[in-house]
Amino acid sequence: MSTEWLQDARDAVDGFVAGLQAGIDSADAQTYNADFAEDVMWGSPYGATVIGYDTLHSIHRGMFERGVAVAGPSSRYQIEHVMAPTPDVAIAHVRRVAMDADGRPIPIDDASAFSEMAMYVLVRRDRRWWLAAGQNTPIRPKT
């Protein structure tokens, strides 16, 4: 893997995550989904698979419109790791941490909210990066 590929991938993931953060902070699905490809494949934290931007956007728009805050009062995204197997593919693990009203992380054993780890696959098409696939997994305490 070249260092140029990796830097491009990191920059793409940084921009993508900034868009997610802006969308969740403003409760705006259009901002949240701005970099999702038309043919995006999404794995929900509850085991559903959603195919296509329009279907996923409708779900996210409905959640934001209903004020669904399953994550807690707010969330913060943290990039854990980025790799670039090819010049036009970025794969990232990104943690979304549920925060309380005072901006403190909500413990993972608090059932009122959840944090999650996502794997995102971004692809570059015509010099623009798009989310091609994502899979969210809730973070739970070890038992």
mmCIF file of C-alpha atoms in Angstrom:
data_model
loop_
_atom_site.group_PDB
_atom_site.id
_atom_site.type_symbol
_atom_site.label_atom_id
_atom_site.label_comp_id
_atom_site.label_asym_id
_atom_site.label_seq_id
_atom_site.Cartn_x
_atom_site.Cartn_y
_atom_site.Cartn_z
ATOM 1 C CA MET A 1 0.000 0.000 0.000
ATOM 2 C CA SER A 2 1.443 3.337 -0.961
ATOM 3 C CA THR A 3 1.608 6.226 1.475
ATOM 4 C CA GLU A 4 -0.152 8.399 -1.137
ATOM 5 C CA TRP A 5 -3.072 5.932 -1.283
ATOM 6 C CA LEU A 6 -3.265 5.878 2.491
ATOM 7 C CA GLN A 7 -3.241 9.680 2.784
ATOM 8 C CA ASP A 8 -5.980 9.969 0.158
ATOM 9 C CA ALA A 9 -8.002 7.353 2.032
ATOM 10 C CA ARG A 10 -7.520 9.126 5.371
ATOM 11 C CA ASP A 11 -8.545 12.449 3.848
ATOM 12 C CA ALA A 12 -11.645 10.824 2.330
ATOM 13 C CA VAL A 13 -12.630 9.237 5.642
ATOM 14 C CA ASP A 14 -11.991 12.488 7.533
ATOM 15 C CA GLY A 15 -14.349 14.311 5.159
ATOM 16 C CA PHE A 16 -16.962 11.571 5.285
ATOM 17 C CA VAL A 17 -16.969 11.452 9.090
ATOM 18 C CA ALA A 18 -17.164 15.253 9.283
ATOM 19 C CA GLY A 19 -20.318 15.039 7.157
ATOM 20 C CA LEU A 20 -21.835 12.383 9.422
ATOM 21 C CA GLN A 21 -21.064 14.519 12.461
ATOM 22 C CA ALA A 22 -22.577 17.636 10.862
ATOM 23 C CA GLY A 23 -25.691 15.679 9.892
ATOM 24 C CA ILE A 24 -26.238 14.184 13.319
ATOM 25 C CA ASP A 25 -25.513 17.500 15.058
ATOM 26 C CA SER A 26 -28.111 19.287 12.911
ATOM 27 C CA ALA A 27 -30.550 16.318 12.726
ATOM 28 C CA ASP A 28 -30.453 16.657 8.933
ATOM 29 C CA ALA A 29 -30.618 13.480 6.854
ATOM 30 C CA GLN A 30 -29.588 15.308 3.674
ATOM 31 C CA THR A 31 -26.310 16.386 5.302
ATOM 32 C CA TYR A 32 -25.852 13.005 6.996
ATOM 33 C CA ASN A 33 -26.296 11.086 3.722
ATOM 34 C CA ALA A 34 -24.553 13.575 1.404
ATOM 35 C CA ASP A 35 -21.687 11.213 0.543
ATOM 36 C CA PHE A 36 -23.709 7.988 0.266
ATOM 37 C CA ALA A 37 -23.562 6.375 -3.186
ATOM 38 C CA GLU A 38 -26.786 5.731 -5.106
ATOM 39 C CA ASP A 39 -26.104 1.992 -4.827
ATOM 40 C CA VAL A 40 -25.000 2.050 -1.159
ATOM 41 C CA MET A 41 -25.326 -1.176 0.820
ATOM 42 C CA TRP A 42 -25.993 -0.627 4.532
ATOM 43 C CA GLY A 43 -26.035 -3.100 7.398
ATOM 44 C CA SER A 44 -28.039 -1.784 10.325
ATOM 45 C CA PRO A 45 -27.058 -2.375 13.950
ATOM 46 C CA TYR A 46 -30.191 -4.552 14.201
ATOM 47 C CA GLY A 47 -29.267 -6.958 11.409
ATOM 48 C CA ALA A 48 -31.213 -5.474 8.493
ATOM 49 C CA THR A 49 -29.629 -4.931 5.098
ATOM 50 C CA VAL A 50 -30.686 -1.844 3.169
ATOM 51 C CA ILE A 51 -29.795 -1.367 -0.486
ATOM 52 C CA GLY A 52 -29.857 1.966 -2.285
ATOM 53 C CA TYR A 53 -29.645 5.618 -1.360
ATOM 54 C CA ASP A 54 -33.358 6.378 -1.648
ATOM 55 C CA THR A 55 -34.378 3.611 0.753
ATOM 56 C CA LEU A 56 -31.684 4.455 3.291
ATOM 57 C CA HIS A 57 -32.273 8.192 3.030
ATOM 58 C CA SER A 58 -35.968 7.659 3.726
ATOM 59 C CA ILE A 59 -35.121 5.708 6.883
ATOM 60 C CA HIS A 60 -32.651 8.333 8.117
ATOM 61 C CA ARG A 61 -34.989 11.217 7.246
ATOM 62 C CA GLY A 62 -37.798 9.554 9.206
ATOM 63 C CA MET A 63 -35.537 9.014 12.213
ATOM 64 C CA PHE A 64 -34.419 12.641 12.249
ATOM 65 C CA GLU A 65 -37.965 13.960 11.683
ATOM 66 C CA ARG A 66 -39.298 11.872 14.578
ATOM 67 C CA GLY A 67 -36.438 13.036 16.771
ATOM 68 C CA VAL A 68 -35.344 9.472 17.357
ATOM 69 C CA ALA A 69 -32.325 9.703 19.618
ATOM 70 C CA VAL A 70 -31.594 6.037 20.223
ATOM 71 C CA ALA A 71 -27.967 6.955 20.580
ATOM 72 C CA GLY A 72 -28.424 9.502 23.365
ATOM 73 C CA PRO A 73 -28.735 13.288 23.344
ATOM 74 C CA SER A 74 -25.719 13.556 21.041
ATOM 75 C CA SER A 75 -22.968 11.486 19.471
ATOM 76 C CA ARG A 76 -19.328 11.884 18.567
ATOM 77 C CA TYR A 77 -17.600 10.030 15.762
ATOM 78 C CA GLN A 78 -14.033 8.763 16.226
ATOM 79 C CA ILE A 79 -11.957 7.296 13.431
ATOM 80 C CA GLU A 80 -10.245 4.167 14.728
ATOM 81 C CA HIS A 81 -8.385 2.865 11.670
ATOM 82 C CA VAL A 82 -8.150 3.525 7.933
ATOM 83 C CA MET A 83 -6.638 1.381 5.217
ATOM 84 C CA ALA A 84 -6.368 1.707 1.433
ATOM 85 C CA PRO A 85 -6.139 -1.631 -0.393
ATOM 86 C CA THR A 86 -6.238 0.181 -3.760
ATOM 87 C CA PRO A 87 -5.946 3.850 -4.779
ATOM 88 C CA ASP A 88 -9.735 4.211 -5.072
ATOM 89 C CA VAL A 89 -10.918 2.273 -1.994
ATOM 90 C CA ALA A 90 -10.831 3.366 1.638
ATOM 91 C CA ILE A 91 -11.903 1.054 4.440
ATOM 92 C CA ALA A 92 -12.396 2.481 7.909
ATOM 93 C CA HIS A 93 -13.486 1.480 11.374
ATOM 94 C CA VAL A 94 -15.330 4.412 12.922
ATOM 95 C CA ARG A 95 -16.703 4.484 16.459
ATOM 96 C CA ARG A 96 -19.836 6.463 17.271
ATOM 97 C CA VAL A 97 -19.908 7.294 20.968
ATOM 98 C CA ALA A 98 -23.272 8.173 22.554
ATOM 99 C CA MET A 99 -22.966 11.302 24.680
ATOM 100 C CA ASP A 100 -25.166 12.590 27.508
ATOM 101 C CA ALA A 101 -26.622 16.108 27.674
ATOM 102 C CA ASP A 102 -23.396 17.359 29.281
ATOM 103 C CA GLY A 103 -21.213 15.937 26.515
ATOM 104 C CA ARG A 104 -19.911 12.962 28.480
ATOM 105 C CA PRO A 105 -19.832 9.457 26.986
ATOM 106 C CA ILE A 106 -22.768 7.300 28.066
ATOM 107 C CA PRO A 107 -21.525 3.991 29.532
ATOM 108 C CA ILE A 108 -22.017 1.054 27.161
ATOM 109 C CA ASP A 109 -24.037 -0.830 29.783
ATOM 110 C CA ASP A 110 -26.671 1.963 29.915
ATOM 111 C CA ALA A 111 -29.653 0.552 27.979
ATOM 112 C CA SER A 112 -31.099 4.027 27.326
ATOM 113 C CA ALA A 113 -28.601 4.608 24.522
ATOM 114 C CA PHE A 114 -25.948 2.802 22.561
ATOM 115 C CA SER A 115 -22.605 3.396 20.952
ATOM 116 C CA GLU A 116 -21.544 1.478 17.890
ATOM 117 C CA MET A 117 -18.601 0.549 15.715
ATOM 118 C CA ALA A 118 -19.009 0.882 11.980
ATOM 119 C CA MET A 119 -17.015 -0.401 9.076
ATOM 120 C CA TYR A 120 -17.291 1.937 6.115
ATOM 121 C CA VAL A 121 -16.105 1.243 2.583
ATOM 122 C CA LEU A 122 -15.601 4.355 0.476
ATOM 123 C CA VAL A 123 -14.905 4.241 -3.248
ATOM 124 C CA ARG A 124 -13.638 6.979 -5.514
ATOM 125 C CA ARG A 125 -15.704 7.466 -8.664
ATOM 126 C CA ASP A 126 -14.896 10.284 -11.097
ATOM 127 C CA ARG A 127 -12.550 11.879 -8.511
ATOM 128 C CA ARG A 128 -15.210 11.964 -5.765
ATOM 129 C CA TRP A 129 -15.392 9.664 -2.743
ATOM 130 C CA TRP A 130 -18.681 7.891 -1.950
ATOM 131 C CA LEU A 131 -19.812 5.506 0.753
ATOM 132 C CA ALA A 132 -20.352 2.196 -1.041
ATOM 133 C CA ALA A 133 -21.055 0.074 2.038
ATOM 134 C CA GLY A 134 -21.397 0.358 5.778
ATOM 135 C CA GLN A 135 -22.024 -2.043 8.648
ATOM 136 C CA ASN A 136 -22.920 -0.870 12.152
ATOM 137 C CA THR A 137 -22.494 -3.039 15.228
ATOM 138 C CA PRO A 138 -23.641 -1.969 18.708
ATOM 139 C CA ILE A 139 -20.919 -1.872 21.346
ATOM 140 C CA ARG A 140 -21.904 -3.881 24.393
ATOM 141 C CA PRO A 141 -20.098 -4.778 27.601
ATOM 142 C CA LYS A 142 -18.307 -8.100 27.710
ATOM 143 C CA THR A 143 -20.262 -10.748 29.567
#
